[in-house]
Short mmCIF file of C-alpha atoms in Angstrom, two decimals:
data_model
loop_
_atom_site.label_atom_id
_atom_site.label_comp_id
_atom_site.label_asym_id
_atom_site.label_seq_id
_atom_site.Cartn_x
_atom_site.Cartn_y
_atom_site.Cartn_z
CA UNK W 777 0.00 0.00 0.00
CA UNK W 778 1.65 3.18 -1.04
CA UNK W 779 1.44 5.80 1.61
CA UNK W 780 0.77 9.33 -0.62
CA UNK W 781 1.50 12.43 0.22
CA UNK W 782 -2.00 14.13 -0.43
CA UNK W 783 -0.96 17.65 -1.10
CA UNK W 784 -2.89 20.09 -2.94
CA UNK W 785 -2.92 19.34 -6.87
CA UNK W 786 -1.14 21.90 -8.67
CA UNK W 787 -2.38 23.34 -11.48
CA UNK W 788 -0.65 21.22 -14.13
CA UNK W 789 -2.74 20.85 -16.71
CA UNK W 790 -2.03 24.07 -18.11
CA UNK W 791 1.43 23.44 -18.07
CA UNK W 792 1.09 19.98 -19.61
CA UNK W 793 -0.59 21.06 -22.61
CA UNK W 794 2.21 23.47 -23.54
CA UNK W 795 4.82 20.72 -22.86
CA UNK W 796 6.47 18.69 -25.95
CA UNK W 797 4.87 15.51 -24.59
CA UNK W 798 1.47 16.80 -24.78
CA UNK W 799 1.69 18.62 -27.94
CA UNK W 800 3.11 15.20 -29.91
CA UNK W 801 0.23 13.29 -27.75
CA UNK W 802 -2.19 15.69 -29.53
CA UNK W 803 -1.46 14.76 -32.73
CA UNK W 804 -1.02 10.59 -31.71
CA UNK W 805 -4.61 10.65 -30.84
CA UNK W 806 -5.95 11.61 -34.58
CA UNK W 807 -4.10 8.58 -35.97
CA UNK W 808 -6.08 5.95 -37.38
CA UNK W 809 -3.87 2.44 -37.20
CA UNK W 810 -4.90 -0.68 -39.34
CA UNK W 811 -5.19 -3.57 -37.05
CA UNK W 812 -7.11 -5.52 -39.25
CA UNK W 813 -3.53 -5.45 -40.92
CA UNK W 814 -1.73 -6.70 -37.60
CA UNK W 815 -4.12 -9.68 -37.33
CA UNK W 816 -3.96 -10.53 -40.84
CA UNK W 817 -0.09 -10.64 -40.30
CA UNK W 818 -0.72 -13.12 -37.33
CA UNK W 819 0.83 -10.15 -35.38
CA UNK W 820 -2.42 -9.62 -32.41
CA UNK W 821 -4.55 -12.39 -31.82
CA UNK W 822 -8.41 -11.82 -33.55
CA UNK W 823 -9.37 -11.15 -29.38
CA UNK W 824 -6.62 -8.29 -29.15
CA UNK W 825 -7.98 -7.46 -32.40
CA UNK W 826 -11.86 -7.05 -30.87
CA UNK W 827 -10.64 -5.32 -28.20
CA UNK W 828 -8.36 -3.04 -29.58
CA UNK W 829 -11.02 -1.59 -32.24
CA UNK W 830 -14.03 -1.81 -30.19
CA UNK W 831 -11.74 0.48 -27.38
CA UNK W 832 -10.98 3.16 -30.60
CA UNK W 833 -14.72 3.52 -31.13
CA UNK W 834 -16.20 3.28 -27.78
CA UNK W 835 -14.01 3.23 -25.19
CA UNK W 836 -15.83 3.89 -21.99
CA UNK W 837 -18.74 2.10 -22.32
CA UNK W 838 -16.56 -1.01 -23.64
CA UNK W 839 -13.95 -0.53 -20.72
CA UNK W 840 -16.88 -0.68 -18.36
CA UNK W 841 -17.77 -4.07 -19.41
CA UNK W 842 -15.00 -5.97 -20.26
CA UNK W 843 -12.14 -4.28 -18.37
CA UNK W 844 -10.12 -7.31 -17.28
CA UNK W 845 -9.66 -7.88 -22.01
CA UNK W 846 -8.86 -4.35 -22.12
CA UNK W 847 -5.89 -4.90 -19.82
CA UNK W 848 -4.88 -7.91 -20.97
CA UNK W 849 -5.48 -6.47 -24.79
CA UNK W 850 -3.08 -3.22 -23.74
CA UNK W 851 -0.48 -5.13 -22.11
CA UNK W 852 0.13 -7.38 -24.74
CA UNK W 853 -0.01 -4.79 -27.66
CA UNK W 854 2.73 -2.81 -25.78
CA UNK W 855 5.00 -6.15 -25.28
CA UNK W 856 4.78 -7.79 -28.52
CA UNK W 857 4.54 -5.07 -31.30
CA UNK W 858 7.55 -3.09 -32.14
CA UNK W 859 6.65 -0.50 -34.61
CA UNK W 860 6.77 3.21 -33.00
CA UNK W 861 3.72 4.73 -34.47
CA UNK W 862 2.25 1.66 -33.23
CA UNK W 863 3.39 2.04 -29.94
CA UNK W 864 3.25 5.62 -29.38
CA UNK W 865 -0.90 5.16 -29.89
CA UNK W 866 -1.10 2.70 -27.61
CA UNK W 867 1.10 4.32 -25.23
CA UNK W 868 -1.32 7.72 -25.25
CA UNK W 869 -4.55 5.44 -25.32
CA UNK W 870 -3.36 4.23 -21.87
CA UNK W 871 -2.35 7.42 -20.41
CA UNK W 872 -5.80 8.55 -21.75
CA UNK W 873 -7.71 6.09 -19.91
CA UNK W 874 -5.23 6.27 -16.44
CA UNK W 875 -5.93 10.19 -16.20
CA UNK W 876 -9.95 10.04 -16.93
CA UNK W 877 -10.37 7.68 -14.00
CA UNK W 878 -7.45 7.74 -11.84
CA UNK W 879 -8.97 4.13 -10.15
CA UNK W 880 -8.15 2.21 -13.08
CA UNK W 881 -5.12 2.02 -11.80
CA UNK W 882 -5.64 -0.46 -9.30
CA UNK W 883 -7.72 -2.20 -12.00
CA UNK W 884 -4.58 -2.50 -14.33
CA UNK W 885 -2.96 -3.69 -10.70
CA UNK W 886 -5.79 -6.53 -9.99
CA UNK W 887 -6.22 -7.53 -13.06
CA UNK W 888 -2.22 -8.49 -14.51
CA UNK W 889 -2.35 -10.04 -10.77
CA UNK W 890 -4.40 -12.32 -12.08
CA UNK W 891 -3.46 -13.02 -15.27
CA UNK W 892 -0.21 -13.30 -14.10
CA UNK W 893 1.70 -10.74 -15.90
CA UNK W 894 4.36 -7.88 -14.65
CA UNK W 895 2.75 -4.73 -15.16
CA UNK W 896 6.21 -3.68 -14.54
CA UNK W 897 8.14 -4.65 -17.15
CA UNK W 898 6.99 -4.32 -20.50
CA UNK W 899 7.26 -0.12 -19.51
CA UNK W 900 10.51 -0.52 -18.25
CA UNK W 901 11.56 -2.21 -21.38
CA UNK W 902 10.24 0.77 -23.00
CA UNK W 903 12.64 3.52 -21.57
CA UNK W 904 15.73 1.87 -23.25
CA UNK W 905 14.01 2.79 -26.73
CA UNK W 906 14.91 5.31 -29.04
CA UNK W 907 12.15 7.34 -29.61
CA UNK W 908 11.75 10.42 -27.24
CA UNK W 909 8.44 9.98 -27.11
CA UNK W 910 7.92 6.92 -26.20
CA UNK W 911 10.25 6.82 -23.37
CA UNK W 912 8.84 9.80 -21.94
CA UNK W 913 5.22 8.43 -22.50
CA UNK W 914 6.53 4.94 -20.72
CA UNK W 915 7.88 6.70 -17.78
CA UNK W 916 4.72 9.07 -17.24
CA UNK W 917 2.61 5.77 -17.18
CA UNK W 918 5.05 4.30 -14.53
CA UNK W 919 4.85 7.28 -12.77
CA UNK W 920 0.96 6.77 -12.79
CA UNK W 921 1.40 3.07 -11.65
CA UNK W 922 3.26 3.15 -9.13
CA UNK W 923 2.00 6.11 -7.48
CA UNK W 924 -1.61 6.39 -8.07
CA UNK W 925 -2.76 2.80 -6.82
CA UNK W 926 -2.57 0.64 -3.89
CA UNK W 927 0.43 -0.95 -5.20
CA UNK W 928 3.74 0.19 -4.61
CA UNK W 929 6.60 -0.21 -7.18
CA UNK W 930 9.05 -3.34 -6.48
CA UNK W 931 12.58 -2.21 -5.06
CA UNK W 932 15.14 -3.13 -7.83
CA UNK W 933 12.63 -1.60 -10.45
CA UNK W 934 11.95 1.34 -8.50
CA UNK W 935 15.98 1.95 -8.27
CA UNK W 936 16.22 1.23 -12.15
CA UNK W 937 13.25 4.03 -12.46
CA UNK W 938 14.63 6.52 -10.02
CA UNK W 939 18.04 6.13 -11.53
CA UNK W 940 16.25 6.47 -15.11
CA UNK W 941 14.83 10.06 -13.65
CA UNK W 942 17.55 11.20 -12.76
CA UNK W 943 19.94 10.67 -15.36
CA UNK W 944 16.94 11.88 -17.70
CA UNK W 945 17.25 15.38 -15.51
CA UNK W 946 20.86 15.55 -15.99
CA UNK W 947 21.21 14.83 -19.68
CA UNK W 948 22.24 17.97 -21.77
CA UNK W 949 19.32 19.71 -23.97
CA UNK W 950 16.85 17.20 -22.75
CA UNK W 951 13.09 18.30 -24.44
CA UNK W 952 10.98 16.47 -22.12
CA UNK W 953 12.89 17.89 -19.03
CA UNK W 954 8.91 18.87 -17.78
CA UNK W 955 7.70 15.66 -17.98
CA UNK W 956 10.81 13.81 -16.50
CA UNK W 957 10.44 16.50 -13.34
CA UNK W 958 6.40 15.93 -13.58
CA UNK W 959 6.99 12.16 -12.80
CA UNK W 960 9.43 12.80 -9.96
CA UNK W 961 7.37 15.28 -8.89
CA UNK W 962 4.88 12.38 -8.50
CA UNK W 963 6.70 9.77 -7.69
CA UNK W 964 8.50 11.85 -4.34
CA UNK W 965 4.27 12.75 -2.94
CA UNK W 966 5.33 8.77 -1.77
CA UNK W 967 6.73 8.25 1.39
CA UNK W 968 8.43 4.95 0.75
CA UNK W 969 10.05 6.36 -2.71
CA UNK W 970 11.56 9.21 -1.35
CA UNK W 971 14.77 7.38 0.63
CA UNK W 972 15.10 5.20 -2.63
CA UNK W 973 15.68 8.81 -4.57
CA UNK W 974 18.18 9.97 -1.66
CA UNK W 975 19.74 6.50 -2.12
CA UNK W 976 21.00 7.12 -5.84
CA UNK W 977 22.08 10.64 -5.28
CA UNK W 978 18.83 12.03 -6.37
CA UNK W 979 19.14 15.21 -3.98
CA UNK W 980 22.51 15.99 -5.40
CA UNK W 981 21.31 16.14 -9.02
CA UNK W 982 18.91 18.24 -8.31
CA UNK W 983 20.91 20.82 -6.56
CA UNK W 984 23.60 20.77 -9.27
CA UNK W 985 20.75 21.37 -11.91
CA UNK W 986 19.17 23.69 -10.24
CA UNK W 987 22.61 25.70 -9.47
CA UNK W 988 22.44 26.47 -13.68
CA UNK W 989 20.06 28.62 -15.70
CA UNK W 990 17.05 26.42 -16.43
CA UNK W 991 13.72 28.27 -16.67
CA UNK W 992 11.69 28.80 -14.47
CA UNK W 993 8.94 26.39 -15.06
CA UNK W 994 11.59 23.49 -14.40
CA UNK W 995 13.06 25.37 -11.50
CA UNK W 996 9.84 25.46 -9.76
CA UNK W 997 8.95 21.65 -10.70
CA UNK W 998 12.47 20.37 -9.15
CA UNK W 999 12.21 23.03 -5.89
CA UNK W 1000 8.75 20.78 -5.85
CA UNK W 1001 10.57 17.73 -5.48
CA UNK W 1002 13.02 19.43 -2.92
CA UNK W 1003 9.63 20.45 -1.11
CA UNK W 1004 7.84 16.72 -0.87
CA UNK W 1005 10.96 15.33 0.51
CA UNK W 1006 10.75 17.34 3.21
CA UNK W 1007 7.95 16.27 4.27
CA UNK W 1008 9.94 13.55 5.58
CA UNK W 1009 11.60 15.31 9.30
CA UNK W 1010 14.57 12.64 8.39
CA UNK W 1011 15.60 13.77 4.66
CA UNK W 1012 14.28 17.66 6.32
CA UNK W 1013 16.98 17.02 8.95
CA UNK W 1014 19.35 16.27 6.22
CA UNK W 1015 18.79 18.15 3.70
CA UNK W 1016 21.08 20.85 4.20
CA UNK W 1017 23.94 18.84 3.99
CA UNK W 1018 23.61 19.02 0.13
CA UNK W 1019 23.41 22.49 0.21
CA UNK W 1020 20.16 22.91 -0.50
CA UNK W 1021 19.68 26.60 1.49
CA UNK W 1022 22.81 28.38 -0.01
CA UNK W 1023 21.18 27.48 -3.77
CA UNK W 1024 17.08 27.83 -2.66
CA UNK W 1025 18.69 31.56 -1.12
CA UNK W 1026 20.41 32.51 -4.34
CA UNK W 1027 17.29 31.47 -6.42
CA UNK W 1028 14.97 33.51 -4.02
CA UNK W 1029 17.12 36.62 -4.44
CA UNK W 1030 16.63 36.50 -8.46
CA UNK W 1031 13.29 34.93 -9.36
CA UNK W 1032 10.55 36.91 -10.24
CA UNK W 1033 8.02 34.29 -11.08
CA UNK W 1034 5.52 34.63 -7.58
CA UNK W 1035 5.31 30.42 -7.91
CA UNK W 1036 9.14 30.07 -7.23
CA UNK W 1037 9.09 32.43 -4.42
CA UNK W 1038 5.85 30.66 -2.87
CA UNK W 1039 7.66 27.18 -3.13
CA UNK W 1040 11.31 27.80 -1.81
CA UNK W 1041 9.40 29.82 0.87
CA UNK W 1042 7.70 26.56 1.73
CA UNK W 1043 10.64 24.35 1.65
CA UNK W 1044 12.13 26.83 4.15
CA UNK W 1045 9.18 26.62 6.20
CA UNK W 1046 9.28 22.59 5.98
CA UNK W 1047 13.26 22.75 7.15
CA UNK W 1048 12.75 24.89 10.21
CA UNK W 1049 9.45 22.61 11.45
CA UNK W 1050 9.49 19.62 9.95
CA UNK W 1051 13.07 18.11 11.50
CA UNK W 1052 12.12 16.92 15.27
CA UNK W 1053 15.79 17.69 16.77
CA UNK W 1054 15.50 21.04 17.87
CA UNK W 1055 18.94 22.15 17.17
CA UNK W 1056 18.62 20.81 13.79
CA UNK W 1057 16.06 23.83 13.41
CA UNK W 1058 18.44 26.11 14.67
CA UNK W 1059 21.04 25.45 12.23
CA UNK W 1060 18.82 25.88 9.28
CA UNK W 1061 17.63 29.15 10.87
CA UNK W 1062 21.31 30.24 11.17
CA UNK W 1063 22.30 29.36 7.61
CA UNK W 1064 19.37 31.33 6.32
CA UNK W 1065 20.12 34.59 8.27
CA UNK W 1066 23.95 34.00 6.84
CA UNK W 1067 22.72 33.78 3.26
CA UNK W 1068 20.94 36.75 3.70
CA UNK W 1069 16.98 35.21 3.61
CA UNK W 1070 16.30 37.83 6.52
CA UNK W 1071 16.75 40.78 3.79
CA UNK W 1072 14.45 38.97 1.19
CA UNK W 1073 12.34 38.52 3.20
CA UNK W 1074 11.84 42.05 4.13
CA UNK W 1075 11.57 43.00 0.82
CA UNK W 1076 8.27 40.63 0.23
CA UNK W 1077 6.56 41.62 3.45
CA UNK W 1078 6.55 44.83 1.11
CA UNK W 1079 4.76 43.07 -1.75
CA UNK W 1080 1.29 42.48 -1.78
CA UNK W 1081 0.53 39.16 -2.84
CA UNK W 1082 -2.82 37.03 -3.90
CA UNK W 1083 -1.77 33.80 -2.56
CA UNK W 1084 -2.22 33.81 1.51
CA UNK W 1085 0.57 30.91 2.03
CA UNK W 1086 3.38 33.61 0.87
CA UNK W 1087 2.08 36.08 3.35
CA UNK W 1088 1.56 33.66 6.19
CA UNK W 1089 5.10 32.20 5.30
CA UNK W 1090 7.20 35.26 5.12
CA UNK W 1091 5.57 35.91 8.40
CA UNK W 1092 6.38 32.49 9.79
CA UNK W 1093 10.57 32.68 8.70
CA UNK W 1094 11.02 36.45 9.50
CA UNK W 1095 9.43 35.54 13.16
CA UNK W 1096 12.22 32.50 13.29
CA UNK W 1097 15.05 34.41 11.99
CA UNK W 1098 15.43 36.78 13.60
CA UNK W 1099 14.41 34.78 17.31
CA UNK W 1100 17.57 33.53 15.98
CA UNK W 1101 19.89 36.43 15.47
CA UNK W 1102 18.94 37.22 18.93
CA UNK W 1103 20.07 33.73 19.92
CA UNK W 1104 23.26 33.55 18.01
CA UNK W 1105 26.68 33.64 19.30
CA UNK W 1106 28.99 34.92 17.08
CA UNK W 1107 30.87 31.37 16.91
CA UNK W 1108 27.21 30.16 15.78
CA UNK W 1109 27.50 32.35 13.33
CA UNK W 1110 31.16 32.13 12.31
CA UNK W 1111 30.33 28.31 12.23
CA UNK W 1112 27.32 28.69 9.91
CA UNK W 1113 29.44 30.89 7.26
CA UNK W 1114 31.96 28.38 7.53
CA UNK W 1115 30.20 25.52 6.71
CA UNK W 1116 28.26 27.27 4.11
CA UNK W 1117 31.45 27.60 2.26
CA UNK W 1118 30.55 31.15 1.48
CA UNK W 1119 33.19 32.86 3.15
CA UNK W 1120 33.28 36.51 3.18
CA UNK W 1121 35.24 39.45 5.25
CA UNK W 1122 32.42 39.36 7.81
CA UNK W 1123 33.19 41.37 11.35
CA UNK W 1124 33.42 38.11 12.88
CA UNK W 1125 36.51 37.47 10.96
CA UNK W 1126 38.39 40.66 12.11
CA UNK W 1127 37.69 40.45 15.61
CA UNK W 1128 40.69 40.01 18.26
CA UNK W 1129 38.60 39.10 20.76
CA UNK W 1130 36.64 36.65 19.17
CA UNK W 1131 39.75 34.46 17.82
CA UNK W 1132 41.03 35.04 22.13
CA UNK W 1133 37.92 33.02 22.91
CA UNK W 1134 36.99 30.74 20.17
CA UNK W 1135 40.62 29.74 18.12
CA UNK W 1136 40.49 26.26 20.23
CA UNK W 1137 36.97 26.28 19.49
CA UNK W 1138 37.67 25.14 15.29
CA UNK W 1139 39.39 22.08 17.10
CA UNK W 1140 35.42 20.69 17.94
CA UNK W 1141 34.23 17.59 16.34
CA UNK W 1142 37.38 15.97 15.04
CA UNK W 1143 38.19 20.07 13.82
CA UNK W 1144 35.45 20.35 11.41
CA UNK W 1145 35.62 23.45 11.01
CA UNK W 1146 39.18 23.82 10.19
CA UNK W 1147 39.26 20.61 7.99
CA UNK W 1148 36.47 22.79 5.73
CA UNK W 1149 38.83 25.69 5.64
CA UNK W 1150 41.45 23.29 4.24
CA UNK W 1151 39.46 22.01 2.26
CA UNK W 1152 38.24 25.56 0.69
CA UNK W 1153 41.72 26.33 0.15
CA UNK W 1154 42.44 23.16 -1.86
CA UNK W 1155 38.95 23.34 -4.05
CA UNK W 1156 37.65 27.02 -4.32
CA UNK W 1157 38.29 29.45 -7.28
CA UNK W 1158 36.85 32.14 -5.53
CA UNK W 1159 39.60 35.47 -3.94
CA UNK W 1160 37.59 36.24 -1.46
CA UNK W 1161 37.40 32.50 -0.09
CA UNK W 1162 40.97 31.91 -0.29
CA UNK W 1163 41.67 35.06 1.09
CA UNK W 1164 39.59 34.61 4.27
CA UNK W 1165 40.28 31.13 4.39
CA UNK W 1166 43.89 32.25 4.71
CA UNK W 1167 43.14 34.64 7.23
CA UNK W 1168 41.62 32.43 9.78
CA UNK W 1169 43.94 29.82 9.30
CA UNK W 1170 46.60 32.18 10.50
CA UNK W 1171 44.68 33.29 13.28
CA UNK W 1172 43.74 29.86 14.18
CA UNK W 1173 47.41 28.82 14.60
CA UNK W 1174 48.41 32.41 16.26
CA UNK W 1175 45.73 31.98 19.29
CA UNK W 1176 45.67 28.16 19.77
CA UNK W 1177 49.31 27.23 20.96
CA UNK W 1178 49.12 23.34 18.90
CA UNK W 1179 47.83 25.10 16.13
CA UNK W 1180 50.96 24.87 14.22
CA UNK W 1181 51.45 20.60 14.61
CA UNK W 1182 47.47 20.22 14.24
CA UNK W 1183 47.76 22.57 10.79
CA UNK W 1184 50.37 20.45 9.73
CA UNK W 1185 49.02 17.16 10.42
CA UNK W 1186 45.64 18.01 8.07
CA UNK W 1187 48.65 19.01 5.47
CA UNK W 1188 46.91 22.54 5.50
CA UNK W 1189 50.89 24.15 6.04
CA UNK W 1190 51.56 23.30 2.55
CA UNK W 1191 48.37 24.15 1.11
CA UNK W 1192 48.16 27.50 2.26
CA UNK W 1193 52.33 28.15 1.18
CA UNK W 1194 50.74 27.10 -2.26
CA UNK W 1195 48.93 29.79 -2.48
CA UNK W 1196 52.12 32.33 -1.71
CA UNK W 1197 52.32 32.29 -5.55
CA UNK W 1198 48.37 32.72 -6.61
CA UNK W 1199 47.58 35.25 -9.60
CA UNK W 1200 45.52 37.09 -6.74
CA UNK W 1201 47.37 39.82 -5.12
CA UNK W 1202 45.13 40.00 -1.81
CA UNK W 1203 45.11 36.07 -1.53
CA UNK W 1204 49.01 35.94 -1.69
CA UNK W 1205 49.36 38.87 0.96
CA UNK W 1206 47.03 36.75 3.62
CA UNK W 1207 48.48 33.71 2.20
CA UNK W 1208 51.96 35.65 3.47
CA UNK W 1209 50.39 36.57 6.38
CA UNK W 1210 49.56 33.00 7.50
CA UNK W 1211 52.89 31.63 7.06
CA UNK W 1212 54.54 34.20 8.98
CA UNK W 1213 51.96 33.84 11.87
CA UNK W 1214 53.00 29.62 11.28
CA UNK W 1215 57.02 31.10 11.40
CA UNK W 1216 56.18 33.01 14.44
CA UNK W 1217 55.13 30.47 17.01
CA UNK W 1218 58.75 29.10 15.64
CA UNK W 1219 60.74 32.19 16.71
CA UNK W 1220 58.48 32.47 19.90
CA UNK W 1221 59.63 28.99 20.78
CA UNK W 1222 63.23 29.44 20.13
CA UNK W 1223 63.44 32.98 21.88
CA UNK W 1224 62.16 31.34 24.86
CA UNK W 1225 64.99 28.93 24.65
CA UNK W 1226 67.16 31.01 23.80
CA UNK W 1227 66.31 33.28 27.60
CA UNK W 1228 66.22 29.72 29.16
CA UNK W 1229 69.42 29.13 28.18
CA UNK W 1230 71.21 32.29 28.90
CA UNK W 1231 69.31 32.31 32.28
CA UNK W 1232 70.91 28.37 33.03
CA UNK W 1233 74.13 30.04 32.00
CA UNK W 1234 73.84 32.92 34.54
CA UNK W 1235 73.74 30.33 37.48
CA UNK W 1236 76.02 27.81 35.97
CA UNK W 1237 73.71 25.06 34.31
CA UNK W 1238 74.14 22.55 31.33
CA UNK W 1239 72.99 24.25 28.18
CA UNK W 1240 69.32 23.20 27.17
CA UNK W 1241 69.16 21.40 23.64
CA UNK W 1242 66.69 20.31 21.74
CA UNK W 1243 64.77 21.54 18.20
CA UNK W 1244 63.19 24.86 17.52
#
């Protein structure tokens, strides 16, 4: 039993009719096909034959009395016939008859059952064709299948399908890049397929796709998907690991199309209430005030807008922000930019007093925090990242007295001398800056020594030895 997440239906049927799946569909269902000529040919049976052409001319009031032939008619046209016309009419015929009456679903279900056929398979065979069409046609019926019924699709299929979806998403200049989303739009309103699309990296494609220009209609359809999964407070809990409030942010600040805003609204919504560890909550609050959500959001509370959800949403996250500003420490905050990866020359960065109290601080969890500086140093492209990066590495290692060995031991010394000789003036004067702070503790140490040893001379004692 598929457990659906029964959310209100967007309007889609406006947008379907302008996609390229609906428009070919429109012209599939004028065809007239000869099937007199496929039985003739021995290629249908004379009973697929009945069926098929007594469907073409009357199709409800034949479905309603022999349903179980009209499966069993449908199933075998699409697994034994080869031609695409062919198919492509079949193919639409179905998807006709699935969105009229959404409960034949579980009659296509029941009725293979019984007749002991996958209803499965002869679809899946079908996204491995050539023809864009029918691929695309295949997977919206799947989609239909396995979400609409009482039947849930098997595991290794559903991987195979998921996988399909995404890859689909991802290819270059893909036409049907509505319809692909549409299904996995779908297909994520179910609870049970939703950790199957986490399991093959679905969260990560999205992000990555969304982090390009695609329009906005597929923008909104894939910040959908990002929506229904979190739904779920374990993928919410999660799902800023991927990113997904840095990108949602940057979309926010651009888009002009009221359904974007309305739907990254609500996935911000979902990610502060949704997760049931509080401090989960807290974190997501904290990375939206440090990629600036607080100052979109006061620019919409000065929009007037038909749809109530944005106003009672802005309300909602401007009420949680800024709780949370007034909660925030500024290592909460210093954390938050940090892991972001967004660094920028924030006051946090140039305070004394703050590196005094909070240097040992970056040595927390197994020094996550400093490991993502390293890390930033090794991977970004960005100045102003290397150059703060830089910075607080050197401050790091000039407040915390094991700095230097700890630095060294993540191999974060070498890294940041790398960058002595970047094309970037201001990230080779802090990358300068940091390896004389590393040189410093050196001459520190040895002038101590050095004091310690002219003090043992004073009174007479054995020279001290030992490396600098």
């Amino acid at each position: 039993m598929t457990t659906a997440l029964y959310l209100p239906e967007e309007n889609i049927d406006m947008i379907a009719a302008t996609s390229v799946l609906q428009q070919q569909a429109a012209d599939i269902r004028t065809r007239t096909i000869n099937w007199a000529s496929y039985m003739q040919s021995q290629m249908i049976s004379e009973e697929d034959y009945k069926a098929i052409s007594a469907l073409d001319k009357s199709r409800a009031s034949y479905l309603a009395q022999n349903s179980s032939q009209v499966v069993k008619t449908l199933l075998n046209l699409v697994s034994h016939l080869s031609k695409d016309s062919t198919i492509q009419y079949i193919l639409v015929l179905l998807d006709d008859l699935l969105q009229e009456d959404r409960s034949r679903v579980d009659l296509f279900h029941e009725t293979a059952g019984k007749l002991k056929q996958c209803i499965w398979g002869p679809f899946l065979n079908l996204l491995n064709r050539q023809d864009g069409f029918i691929v695309n046609m295949s997977s919206r019926i799947l989609a239909k299948f396995a979400c609409w019924g009482h039947e849930t699709m098997p595991k290794s299929d559903l991987n195979f399908y998921l996988q399909f979806l995404k890859d689909q998403l991802a290819s270059n200049n893909n036409e049907y890049i509505q319809s692909v989303a549409r299904c996995l739009q779908m297909m994520l309103r179910v609870d049970e397929y939703r950790f199957a699309f986490v399991g093959v990296d679905g969260i990560s494609t999205l992000i990555r796709i969304l982090s390009t220009r695609v329009n906005f209609q597929v923008q909104y359809q894939l910040i959908f998907c990002l929506w229904v999964l979190t739904f779920n407070p374990l993928l919410a809990a999660k799902m800023n690991k991927f990113s997904v409030i840095p990108i949602l942010a940057d979309i926010l600040s651009d888009c002009a199309k009221e359904k974007v805003t309305r739907i990254i609204l609500a996935v911000f919504r979902n990610l502060i209430e949704k997760p049931e560890d509080s401090s989960v909550a807290k974190d997501h609050c904290i990375a939206m005030v440090q990629c600036k959500v607080l100052k979109q959001l006061s620019i919409l509370e000065q929009r007037r807008f038909d749809d109530e959800d944005i106003t009672s949403d802005v309300e909602y996250l401007s009420e949680k922000l800024q709780n949370s500003v007034q909660d925030l420490s500024s290592f909460d905050e210093y954390a938050t930019e940090v892991r972001s990866g967004r660094l920028e020359w924030s006051p946090v960065h140039k305070s004394a007093k703050f590196w005094r109290e909070n240097a040992q601080r970056l040595n927390e969890k197994n020094y996550e925090l400093l490991r993502i500086l390293v890390h930033l140093l090794e991977t970004s492209k960005d100045a102003i990242i290397l150059s703060v990066a830089c910075f607080d590495i050197g401050e790091y290692v000039r407040h915390y007295p094991r700095g230097k060995h700890v630095l060294e031991q993540l191999g974060g010394k070498q890294i940041v001398m790398q960058h002595l000789g970047h094309e970037d003036p201001n990230v080779r004067y802090e990358a300068l800056l940091a390896v004389q702070k590393l040189m410093v503790h050196n001459w520190e140490y040895l002038g101590k020594q050095l004091e310690k040893e002219n003090e043992n001379q004073k009174q007479g004692a054995a020279p001290i030895t030992g490396k600098a």
